[in-house]
Amino acid sequence: MLIEDRLEKIKKIIQENKSVSIETLVARTGVSKDTVRRDLIRLEQDNIIKRTHGGAVFNNRDALIFDYTERAGTLNPVKESIAEQAARLINDNTSVIFDASTTVESVIRQLGDKPMRAITNSLTNASQLAKNKACEVKLLPGTLHKEQLFLFGGETIQKLAEYHVDSVLLGIFAISEKGVFIHTEEEGLVKRQMVLQGTKVIALADHTKINTTGFFKVCDLSQIDVLITDSRPDDNFMKALKEHDVELILTTTLT
């Protein structure tokens, strides 16, 4: 296979699968790991892909949009590692707002029977929280988004404004030096109000969400207290986190 054909094939595989391991690329192309690594370096230099630990993601600054089923099955091991770190920040007898993200849903599973007061706009997250006998669950009112299974609208925002909680768990669609973004205004307005109601805002974002953007801005970076992710961001983003006093927690060793 000519190098140009191989590069095109690798680019297509990454684009179709969003995130691909080196082992998968080796199996799909029939070349060595060293060859794949060199090809990934070349594609990254052309700003087509972004290399990650053990693989690559397609370099699209617009964050990808998935429905609930797709989101629930994406990067599960990474979600679980981020969820484990987030669960450690939630104390007993605390109050927490849980947004409608599947990463936040993973946190709920890590909390077990921890006593707390929970508020959410997600039907699936409310169902998970209900399994905890020591948890008081408040499901926010509003209009149901039938594909994503969350509640939104003026009624949701108005009710949120009545609460003040210890922590807000915020699943991130896209985050950059310019702030936190999402693809829809209706969900973005709910998340924006959630941010305002918490003493500590804990943002959960795998590496594919960093340095991406979306249609609607949720909040500035300065409104986030903690960011949990699975890979060290680039130097510019690290500098922005420091400038805005955002604590960074990595699920992997900082290198």
PDB file of C-alpha atoms in Angstrom:
ATOM      1  CA  MET A   1       0.000   0.000   0.000  1.00  0.00           C
ATOM      2  CA  LEU A   2       1.372   3.400  -0.987  1.00  0.00           C
ATOM      3  CA  ILE A   3       1.943   5.826   1.881  1.00  0.00           C
ATOM      4  CA  GLU A   4      -0.618   8.267   0.490  1.00  0.00           C
ATOM      5  CA  ASP A   5      -3.251   5.528   0.328  1.00  0.00           C
ATOM      6  CA  ARG A   6      -2.373   4.368   3.841  1.00  0.00           C
ATOM      7  CA  LEU A   7      -2.622   7.880   5.270  1.00  0.00           C
ATOM      8  CA  GLU A   8      -5.997   8.334   3.621  1.00  0.00           C
ATOM      9  CA  LYS A   9      -7.201   4.999   5.043  1.00  0.00           C
ATOM     10  CA  ILE A  10      -6.001   5.890   8.552  1.00  0.00           C
ATOM     11  CA  LYS A  11      -7.672   9.287   8.322  1.00  0.00           C
ATOM     12  CA  LYS A  12     -10.962   7.662   7.248  1.00  0.00           C
ATOM     13  CA  ILE A  13     -10.804   5.072  10.071  1.00  0.00           C
ATOM     14  CA  ILE A  14     -10.247   7.768  12.712  1.00  0.00           C
ATOM     15  CA  GLN A  15     -12.948  10.009  11.274  1.00  0.00           C
ATOM     16  CA  GLU A  16     -15.512   7.189  11.232  1.00  0.00           C
ATOM     17  CA  ASN A  17     -14.686   5.888  14.712  1.00  0.00           C
ATOM     18  CA  LYS A  18     -13.975   9.258  16.413  1.00  0.00           C
ATOM     19  CA  SER A  19     -11.288   7.665  18.641  1.00  0.00           C
ATOM     20  CA  VAL A  20      -9.017   4.777  17.565  1.00  0.00           C
ATOM     21  CA  SER A  21      -6.160   2.856  19.224  1.00  0.00           C
ATOM     22  CA  ILE A  22      -2.803   2.162  17.584  1.00  0.00           C
ATOM     23  CA  GLU A  23      -3.557  -1.578  17.835  1.00  0.00           C
ATOM     24  CA  THR A  24      -6.747  -1.119  15.817  1.00  0.00           C
ATOM     25  CA  LEU A  25      -4.903   0.849  13.142  1.00  0.00           C
ATOM     26  CA  VAL A  26      -2.203  -1.829  12.958  1.00  0.00           C
ATOM     27  CA  ALA A  27      -4.857  -4.514  12.459  1.00  0.00           C
ATOM     28  CA  ARG A  28      -6.746  -2.470   9.843  1.00  0.00           C
ATOM     29  CA  THR A  29      -3.689  -1.414   7.809  1.00  0.00           C
ATOM     30  CA  GLY A  30      -1.397  -4.431   8.177  1.00  0.00           C
ATOM     31  CA  VAL A  31       1.686  -2.379   9.032  1.00  0.00           C
ATOM     32  CA  SER A  32       3.829  -2.138  12.170  1.00  0.00           C
ATOM     33  CA  LYS A  33       3.160   0.016  15.244  1.00  0.00           C
ATOM     34  CA  ASP A  34       6.192   2.151  14.400  1.00  0.00           C
ATOM     35  CA  THR A  35       4.810   2.830  10.923  1.00  0.00           C
ATOM     36  CA  VAL A  36       1.405   3.730  12.348  1.00  0.00           C
ATOM     37  CA  ARG A  37       3.027   6.079  14.889  1.00  0.00           C
ATOM     38  CA  ARG A  38       4.969   7.849  12.107  1.00  0.00           C
ATOM     39  CA  ASP A  39       1.789   8.163  10.050  1.00  0.00           C
ATOM     40  CA  LEU A  40      -0.066   9.637  13.037  1.00  0.00           C
ATOM     41  CA  ILE A  41       2.717  12.184  13.576  1.00  0.00           C
ATOM     42  CA  ARG A  42       2.419  13.233   9.951  1.00  0.00           C
ATOM     43  CA  LEU A  43      -1.381  13.528  10.127  1.00  0.00           C
ATOM     44  CA  GLU A  44      -1.096  15.522  13.343  1.00  0.00           C
ATOM     45  CA  GLN A  45       1.418  17.879  11.720  1.00  0.00           C
ATOM     46  CA  ASP A  46      -1.146  18.429   8.959  1.00  0.00           C
ATOM     47  CA  ASN A  47      -3.692  19.278  11.696  1.00  0.00           C
ATOM     48  CA  ILE A  48      -5.947  16.391  10.598  1.00  0.00           C
ATOM     49  CA  ILE A  49      -5.841  14.294  13.769  1.00  0.00           C
ATOM     50  CA  LYS A  50      -4.763  14.668  17.383  1.00  0.00           C
ATOM     51  CA  ARG A  51      -2.604  11.953  18.925  1.00  0.00           C
ATOM     52  CA  THR A  52      -3.601  10.592  22.339  1.00  0.00           C
ATOM     53  CA  HIS A  53      -2.094   8.077  24.739  1.00  0.00           C
ATOM     54  CA  GLY A  54      -2.165   4.874  22.670  1.00  0.00           C
ATOM     55  CA  GLY A  55      -4.125   6.191  19.699  1.00  0.00           C
ATOM     56  CA  ALA A  56      -5.651   9.206  17.985  1.00  0.00           C
ATOM     57  CA  VAL A  57      -8.834  11.265  17.625  1.00  0.00           C
ATOM     58  CA  PHE A  58     -10.064  13.276  14.667  1.00  0.00           C
ATOM     59  CA  ASN A  59      -9.005  16.909  14.999  1.00  0.00           C
ATOM     60  CA  ASN A  60     -12.326  18.708  14.742  1.00  0.00           C
ATOM     61  CA  ARG A  61     -12.632  21.801  16.925  1.00  0.00           C
ATOM     62  CA  ASP A  62     -16.411  21.430  16.871  1.00  0.00           C
ATOM     63  CA  ALA A  63     -17.238  18.823  19.492  1.00  0.00           C
ATOM     64  CA  LEU A  64     -19.105  15.777  18.192  1.00  0.00           C
ATOM     65  CA  ILE A  65     -22.831  15.376  18.861  1.00  0.00           C
ATOM     66  CA  PHE A  66     -24.230  11.998  19.943  1.00  0.00           C
ATOM     67  CA  ASP A  67     -27.676  10.861  21.012  1.00  0.00           C
ATOM     68  CA  TYR A  68     -28.136   9.308  24.459  1.00  0.00           C
ATOM     69  CA  THR A  69     -27.467   5.702  23.377  1.00  0.00           C
ATOM     70  CA  GLU A  70     -24.259   6.672  21.576  1.00  0.00           C
ATOM     71  CA  ARG A  71     -23.073   8.827  24.482  1.00  0.00           C
ATOM     72  CA  ALA A  72     -23.744   6.050  26.986  1.00  0.00           C
ATOM     73  CA  GLY A  73     -21.395   3.712  25.109  1.00  0.00           C
ATOM     74  CA  THR A  74     -18.590   6.140  24.253  1.00  0.00           C
ATOM     75  CA  LEU A  75     -15.184   5.879  25.989  1.00  0.00           C
ATOM     76  CA  ASN A  76     -16.614   3.821  28.839  1.00  0.00           C
ATOM     77  CA  PRO A  77     -13.292   2.977  30.568  1.00  0.00           C
ATOM     78  CA  VAL A  78     -12.349   6.665  30.463  1.00  0.00           C
ATOM     79  CA  LYS A  79     -15.744   7.705  31.818  1.00  0.00           C
ATOM     80  CA  GLU A  80     -15.408   5.240  34.676  1.00  0.00           C
ATOM     81  CA  SER A  81     -11.946   6.515  35.628  1.00  0.00           C
ATOM     82  CA  ILE A  82     -13.181  10.120  35.607  1.00  0.00           C
ATOM     83  CA  ALA A  83     -16.255   9.065  37.596  1.00  0.00           C
ATOM     84  CA  GLU A  84     -14.088   7.394  40.255  1.00  0.00           C
ATOM     85  CA  GLN A  85     -12.153  10.621  40.793  1.00  0.00           C
ATOM     86  CA  ALA A  86     -15.343  12.700  40.924  1.00  0.00           C
ATOM     87  CA  ALA A  87     -17.008  10.380  43.444  1.00  0.00           C
ATOM     88  CA  ARG A  88     -14.113  10.952  45.848  1.00  0.00           C
ATOM     89  CA  LEU A  89     -15.014  14.646  45.969  1.00  0.00           C
ATOM     90  CA  ILE A  90     -18.589  13.999  47.125  1.00  0.00           C
ATOM     91  CA  ASN A  91     -18.859  13.791  50.922  1.00  0.00           C
ATOM     92  CA  ASP A  92     -21.564  12.151  53.020  1.00  0.00           C
ATOM     93  CA  ASN A  93     -24.650  14.240  53.823  1.00  0.00           C
ATOM     94  CA  THR A  94     -23.950  16.725  51.076  1.00  0.00           C
ATOM     95  CA  SER A  95     -26.185  18.338  48.446  1.00  0.00           C
ATOM     96  CA  VAL A  96     -25.404  17.811  44.764  1.00  0.00           C
ATOM     97  CA  ILE A  97     -26.814  18.853  41.397  1.00  0.00           C
ATOM     98  CA  PHE A  98     -26.325  16.134  38.782  1.00  0.00           C
ATOM     99  CA  ASP A  99     -26.637  17.254  35.165  1.00  0.00           C
ATOM    100  CA  ALA A 100     -27.925  15.024  32.354  1.00  0.00           C
ATOM    101  CA  SER A 101     -24.592  13.728  31.027  1.00  0.00           C
ATOM    102  CA  THR A 102     -23.690  10.045  30.854  1.00  0.00           C
ATOM    103  CA  THR A 103     -20.359  10.748  32.569  1.00  0.00           C
ATOM    104  CA  VAL A 104     -22.277  12.125  35.547  1.00  0.00           C
ATOM    105  CA  GLU A 105     -24.453   9.001  35.401  1.00  0.00           C
ATOM    106  CA  SER A 106     -21.223   6.997  35.824  1.00  0.00           C
ATOM    107  CA  VAL A 107     -20.413   9.031  38.956  1.00  0.00           C
ATOM    108  CA  ILE A 108     -23.776   8.086  40.473  1.00  0.00           C
ATOM    109  CA  ARG A 109     -22.909   4.401  40.130  1.00  0.00           C
ATOM    110  CA  GLN A 110     -19.651   5.042  42.009  1.00  0.00           C
ATOM    111  CA  LEU A 111     -21.405   6.735  44.941  1.00  0.00           C
ATOM    112  CA  GLY A 112     -23.123   3.600  46.198  1.00  0.00           C
ATOM    113  CA  ASP A 113     -25.372   4.257  49.216  1.00  0.00           C
ATOM    114  CA  LYS A 114     -23.752   7.540  50.232  1.00  0.00           C
ATOM    115  CA  PRO A 115     -26.303   9.713  52.089  1.00  0.00           C
ATOM    116  CA  MET A 116     -26.996  12.953  50.225  1.00  0.00           C
ATOM    117  CA  ARG A 117     -29.612  15.259  48.724  1.00  0.00           C
ATOM    118  CA  ALA A 118     -29.642  15.066  44.942  1.00  0.00           C
ATOM    119  CA  ILE A 119     -31.192  17.323  42.297  1.00  0.00           C
ATOM    120  CA  THR A 120     -31.235  16.397  38.607  1.00  0.00           C
ATOM    121  CA  ASN A 121     -32.992  17.135  35.315  1.00  0.00           C
ATOM    122  CA  SER A 122     -32.202  13.670  33.911  1.00  0.00           C
ATOM    123  CA  LEU A 123     -34.673  10.793  33.927  1.00  0.00           C
ATOM    124  CA  THR A 124     -31.915   8.195  33.707  1.00  0.00           C
ATOM    125  CA  ASN A 125     -29.862   9.806  36.456  1.00  0.00           C
ATOM    126  CA  ALA A 126     -32.930  10.098  38.698  1.00  0.00           C
ATOM    127  CA  SER A 127     -33.539   6.388  38.181  1.00  0.00           C
ATOM    128  CA  GLN A 128     -29.936   5.595  39.167  1.00  0.00           C
ATOM    129  CA  LEU A 129     -30.112   7.852  42.217  1.00  0.00           C
ATOM    130  CA  ALA A 130     -33.350   6.203  43.326  1.00  0.00           C
ATOM    131  CA  LYS A 131     -31.436   2.953  43.900  1.00  0.00           C
ATOM    132  CA  ASN A 132     -29.612   4.664  46.787  1.00  0.00           C
ATOM    133  CA  LYS A 133     -31.883   4.302  49.824  1.00  0.00           C
ATOM    134  CA  ALA A 134     -29.945   7.005  51.683  1.00  0.00           C
ATOM    135  CA  CYS A 135     -30.412   9.581  48.927  1.00  0.00           C
ATOM    136  CA  GLU A 136     -33.226  12.141  48.727  1.00  0.00           C
ATOM    137  CA  VAL A 137     -33.907  12.756  45.030  1.00  0.00           C
ATOM    138  CA  LYS A 138     -35.546  15.833  43.536  1.00  0.00           C
ATOM    139  CA  LEU A 139     -36.389  15.622  39.829  1.00  0.00           C
ATOM    140  CA  LEU A 140     -36.645  19.048  38.219  1.00  0.00           C
ATOM    141  CA  PRO A 141     -39.805  19.950  36.266  1.00  0.00           C
ATOM    142  CA  GLY A 142     -39.809  20.974  32.624  1.00  0.00           C
ATOM    143  CA  THR A 143     -40.209  19.852  29.028  1.00  0.00           C
ATOM    144  CA  LEU A 144     -38.852  16.395  28.206  1.00  0.00           C
ATOM    145  CA  HIS A 145     -36.225  16.053  25.506  1.00  0.00           C
ATOM    146  CA  LYS A 146     -37.324  12.681  24.109  1.00  0.00           C
ATOM    147  CA  GLU A 147     -33.983  11.669  22.575  1.00  0.00           C
ATOM    148  CA  GLN A 148     -31.618  12.804  25.330  1.00  0.00           C
ATOM    149  CA  LEU A 149     -34.057  12.121  28.230  1.00  0.00           C
ATOM    150  CA  PHE A 150     -33.507  15.383  30.111  1.00  0.00           C
ATOM    151  CA  LEU A 151     -35.896  18.139  31.221  1.00  0.00           C
ATOM    152  CA  PHE A 152     -35.406  21.736  30.130  1.00  0.00           C
ATOM    153  CA  GLY A 153     -37.107  25.097  29.748  1.00  0.00           C
ATOM    154  CA  GLY A 154     -38.118  28.082  31.856  1.00  0.00           C
ATOM    155  CA  GLU A 155     -39.793  25.949  34.508  1.00  0.00           C
ATOM    156  CA  THR A 156     -36.574  23.939  34.966  1.00  0.00           C
ATOM    157  CA  ILE A 157     -34.427  27.046  35.280  1.00  0.00           C
ATOM    158  CA  GLN A 158     -36.847  28.766  37.653  1.00  0.00           C
ATOM    159  CA  LYS A 159     -36.888  25.762  39.993  1.00  0.00           C
ATOM    160  CA  LEU A 160     -33.091  25.413  39.888  1.00  0.00           C
ATOM    161  CA  ALA A 161     -32.724  29.015  41.050  1.00  0.00           C
ATOM    162  CA  GLU A 162     -34.441  28.081  44.333  1.00  0.00           C
ATOM    163  CA  TYR A 163     -31.615  25.756  45.372  1.00  0.00           C
ATOM    164  CA  HIS A 164     -28.087  26.244  46.645  1.00  0.00           C
ATOM    165  CA  VAL A 165     -25.962  23.095  46.770  1.00  0.00           C
ATOM    166  CA  ASP A 166     -22.504  22.052  47.915  1.00  0.00           C
ATOM    167  CA  SER A 167     -21.460  20.626  44.544  1.00  0.00           C
ATOM    168  CA  VAL A 168     -22.505  20.651  40.895  1.00  0.00           C
ATOM    169  CA  LEU A 169     -21.386  17.761  38.690  1.00  0.00           C
ATOM    170  CA  LEU A 170     -21.176  19.065  35.141  1.00  0.00           C
ATOM    171  CA  GLY A 171     -20.558  16.799  32.161  1.00  0.00           C
ATOM    172  CA  ILE A 172     -18.664  18.744  29.508  1.00  0.00           C
ATOM    173  CA  PHE A 173     -19.572  18.779  25.810  1.00  0.00           C
ATOM    174  CA  ALA A 174     -16.749  21.176  24.883  1.00  0.00           C
ATOM    175  CA  ILE A 175     -14.239  23.265  26.838  1.00  0.00           C
ATOM    176  CA  SER A 176     -11.466  25.673  25.890  1.00  0.00           C
ATOM    177  CA  GLU A 177      -9.723  28.794  27.138  1.00  0.00           C
ATOM    178  CA  LYS A 178     -12.886  30.687  26.137  1.00  0.00           C
ATOM    179  CA  GLY A 179     -15.123  28.665  28.454  1.00  0.00           C
ATOM    180  CA  VAL A 180     -17.581  25.773  28.507  1.00  0.00           C
ATOM    181  CA  PHE A 181     -19.812  25.159  25.476  1.00  0.00           C
ATOM    182  CA  ILE A 182     -22.646  22.894  24.345  1.00  0.00           C
ATOM    183  CA  HIS A 183     -24.487  22.284  21.072  1.00  0.00           C
ATOM    184  CA  THR A 184     -28.011  23.329  22.114  1.00  0.00           C
ATOM    185  CA  GLU A 185     -29.299  26.469  23.795  1.00  0.00           C
ATOM    186  CA  GLU A 186     -32.043  24.669  25.744  1.00  0.00           C
ATOM    187  CA  GLU A 187     -29.611  22.365  27.569  1.00  0.00           C
ATOM    188  CA  GLY A 188     -27.008  25.121  27.801  1.00  0.00           C
ATOM    189  CA  LEU A 189     -29.355  27.441  29.699  1.00  0.00           C
ATOM    190  CA  VAL A 190     -30.081  24.693  32.239  1.00  0.00           C
ATOM    191  CA  LYS A 191     -26.390  23.953  32.720  1.00  0.00           C
ATOM    192  CA  ARG A 192     -25.679  27.684  33.072  1.00  0.00           C
ATOM    193  CA  GLN A 193     -28.185  27.920  35.928  1.00  0.00           C
ATOM    194  CA  MET A 194     -26.732  24.798  37.550  1.00  0.00           C
ATOM    195  CA  VAL A 195     -23.300  26.430  37.617  1.00  0.00           C
ATOM    196  CA  LEU A 196     -24.749  29.421  39.464  1.00  0.00           C
ATOM    197  CA  GLN A 197     -26.324  27.284  42.198  1.00  0.00           C
ATOM    198  CA  GLY A 198     -23.246  25.430  43.469  1.00  0.00           C
ATOM    199  CA  THR A 199     -20.489  26.266  45.942  1.00  0.00           C
ATOM    200  CA  LYS A 200     -18.135  23.992  43.985  1.00  0.00           C
ATOM    201  CA  VAL A 201     -18.524  23.250  40.261  1.00  0.00           C
ATOM    202  CA  ILE A 202     -16.847  20.010  39.201  1.00  0.00           C
ATOM    203  CA  ALA A 203     -16.428  19.648  35.436  1.00  0.00           C
ATOM    204  CA  LEU A 204     -15.936  16.192  33.897  1.00  0.00           C
ATOM    205  CA  ALA A 205     -14.345  16.027  30.442  1.00  0.00           C
ATOM    206  CA  ASP A 206     -12.414  13.323  28.613  1.00  0.00           C
ATOM    207  CA  HIS A 207      -9.485  14.488  26.479  1.00  0.00           C
ATOM    208  CA  THR A 208     -11.571  14.661  23.270  1.00  0.00           C
ATOM    209  CA  LYS A 209     -13.666  17.513  24.738  1.00  0.00           C
ATOM    210  CA  ILE A 210     -10.701  19.801  25.500  1.00  0.00           C
ATOM    211  CA  ASN A 211      -9.894  22.622  23.062  1.00  0.00           C
ATOM    212  CA  THR A 212     -13.193  22.131  21.247  1.00  0.00           C
ATOM    213  CA  THR A 213     -16.186  24.397  20.981  1.00  0.00           C
ATOM    214  CA  GLY A 214     -19.939  24.321  20.510  1.00  0.00           C
ATOM    215  CA  PHE A 215     -22.895  26.464  19.487  1.00  0.00           C
ATOM    216  CA  PHE A 216     -23.855  27.843  22.907  1.00  0.00           C
ATOM    217  CA  LYS A 217     -21.635  29.104  25.735  1.00  0.00           C
ATOM    218  CA  VAL A 218     -22.528  27.772  29.177  1.00  0.00           C
ATOM    219  CA  CYS A 219     -20.053  29.730  31.299  1.00  0.00           C
ATOM    220  CA  ASP A 220     -16.546  31.156  31.535  1.00  0.00           C
ATOM    221  CA  LEU A 221     -13.631  28.974  32.580  1.00  0.00           C
ATOM    222  CA  SER A 222     -13.381  31.023  35.785  1.00  0.00           C
ATOM    223  CA  GLN A 223     -16.761  29.650  36.923  1.00  0.00           C
ATOM    224  CA  ILE A 224     -15.364  26.103  37.066  1.00  0.00           C
ATOM    225  CA  ASP A 225     -13.649  25.072  40.310  1.00  0.00           C
ATOM    226  CA  VAL A 226     -12.372  21.616  39.368  1.00  0.00           C
ATOM    227  CA  LEU A 227     -11.712  19.924  36.024  1.00  0.00           C
ATOM    228  CA  ILE A 228     -11.309  16.143  35.955  1.00  0.00           C
ATOM    229  CA  THR A 229      -9.907  14.649  32.761  1.00  0.00           C
ATOM    230  CA  ASP A 230      -7.927  11.634  31.632  1.00  0.00           C
ATOM    231  CA  SER A 231      -4.960  13.229  29.863  1.00  0.00           C
ATOM    232  CA  ARG A 232      -2.725  16.256  30.378  1.00  0.00           C
ATOM    233  CA  PRO A 233      -3.977  19.210  28.287  1.00  0.00           C
ATOM    234  CA  ASP A 234      -1.593  21.272  26.171  1.00  0.00           C
ATOM    235  CA  ASP A 235       0.488  24.054  27.723  1.00  0.00           C
ATOM    236  CA  ASN A 236      -1.820  26.877  26.630  1.00  0.00           C
ATOM    237  CA  PHE A 237      -4.850  25.274  28.243  1.00  0.00           C
ATOM    238  CA  MET A 238      -2.850  24.422  31.375  1.00  0.00           C
ATOM    239  CA  LYS A 239      -1.897  28.097  31.619  1.00  0.00           C
ATOM    240  CA  ALA A 240      -5.546  29.143  31.244  1.00  0.00           C
ATOM    241  CA  LEU A 241      -6.584  26.766  34.031  1.00  0.00           C
ATOM    242  CA  LYS A 242      -3.963  28.261  36.322  1.00  0.00           C
ATOM    243  CA  GLU A 243      -4.959  31.831  35.474  1.00  0.00           C
ATOM    244  CA  HIS A 244      -8.604  31.100  36.297  1.00  0.00           C
ATOM    245  CA  ASP A 245      -7.764  29.138  39.458  1.00  0.00           C
ATOM    246  CA  VAL A 246      -9.228  25.867  38.174  1.00  0.00           C
ATOM    247  CA  GLU A 247      -7.932  22.784  39.969  1.00  0.00           C
ATOM    248  CA  LEU A 248      -6.923  20.032  37.520  1.00  0.00           C
ATOM    249  CA  ILE A 249      -7.328  16.378  38.506  1.00  0.00           C
ATOM    250  CA  LEU A 250      -5.929  13.764  36.120  1.00  0.00           C
ATOM    251  CA  THR A 251      -6.905  10.111  36.078  1.00  0.00           C
ATOM    252  CA  THR A 252      -3.481   9.314  34.569  1.00  0.00           C
ATOM    253  CA  THR A 253      -0.014  10.319  35.753  1.00  0.00           C
ATOM    254  CA  LEU A 254       1.016  13.830  34.765  1.00  0.00           C
ATOM    255  CA  THR A 255       3.890  13.599  32.257  1.00  0.00           C
TER     256      THR A 255
END
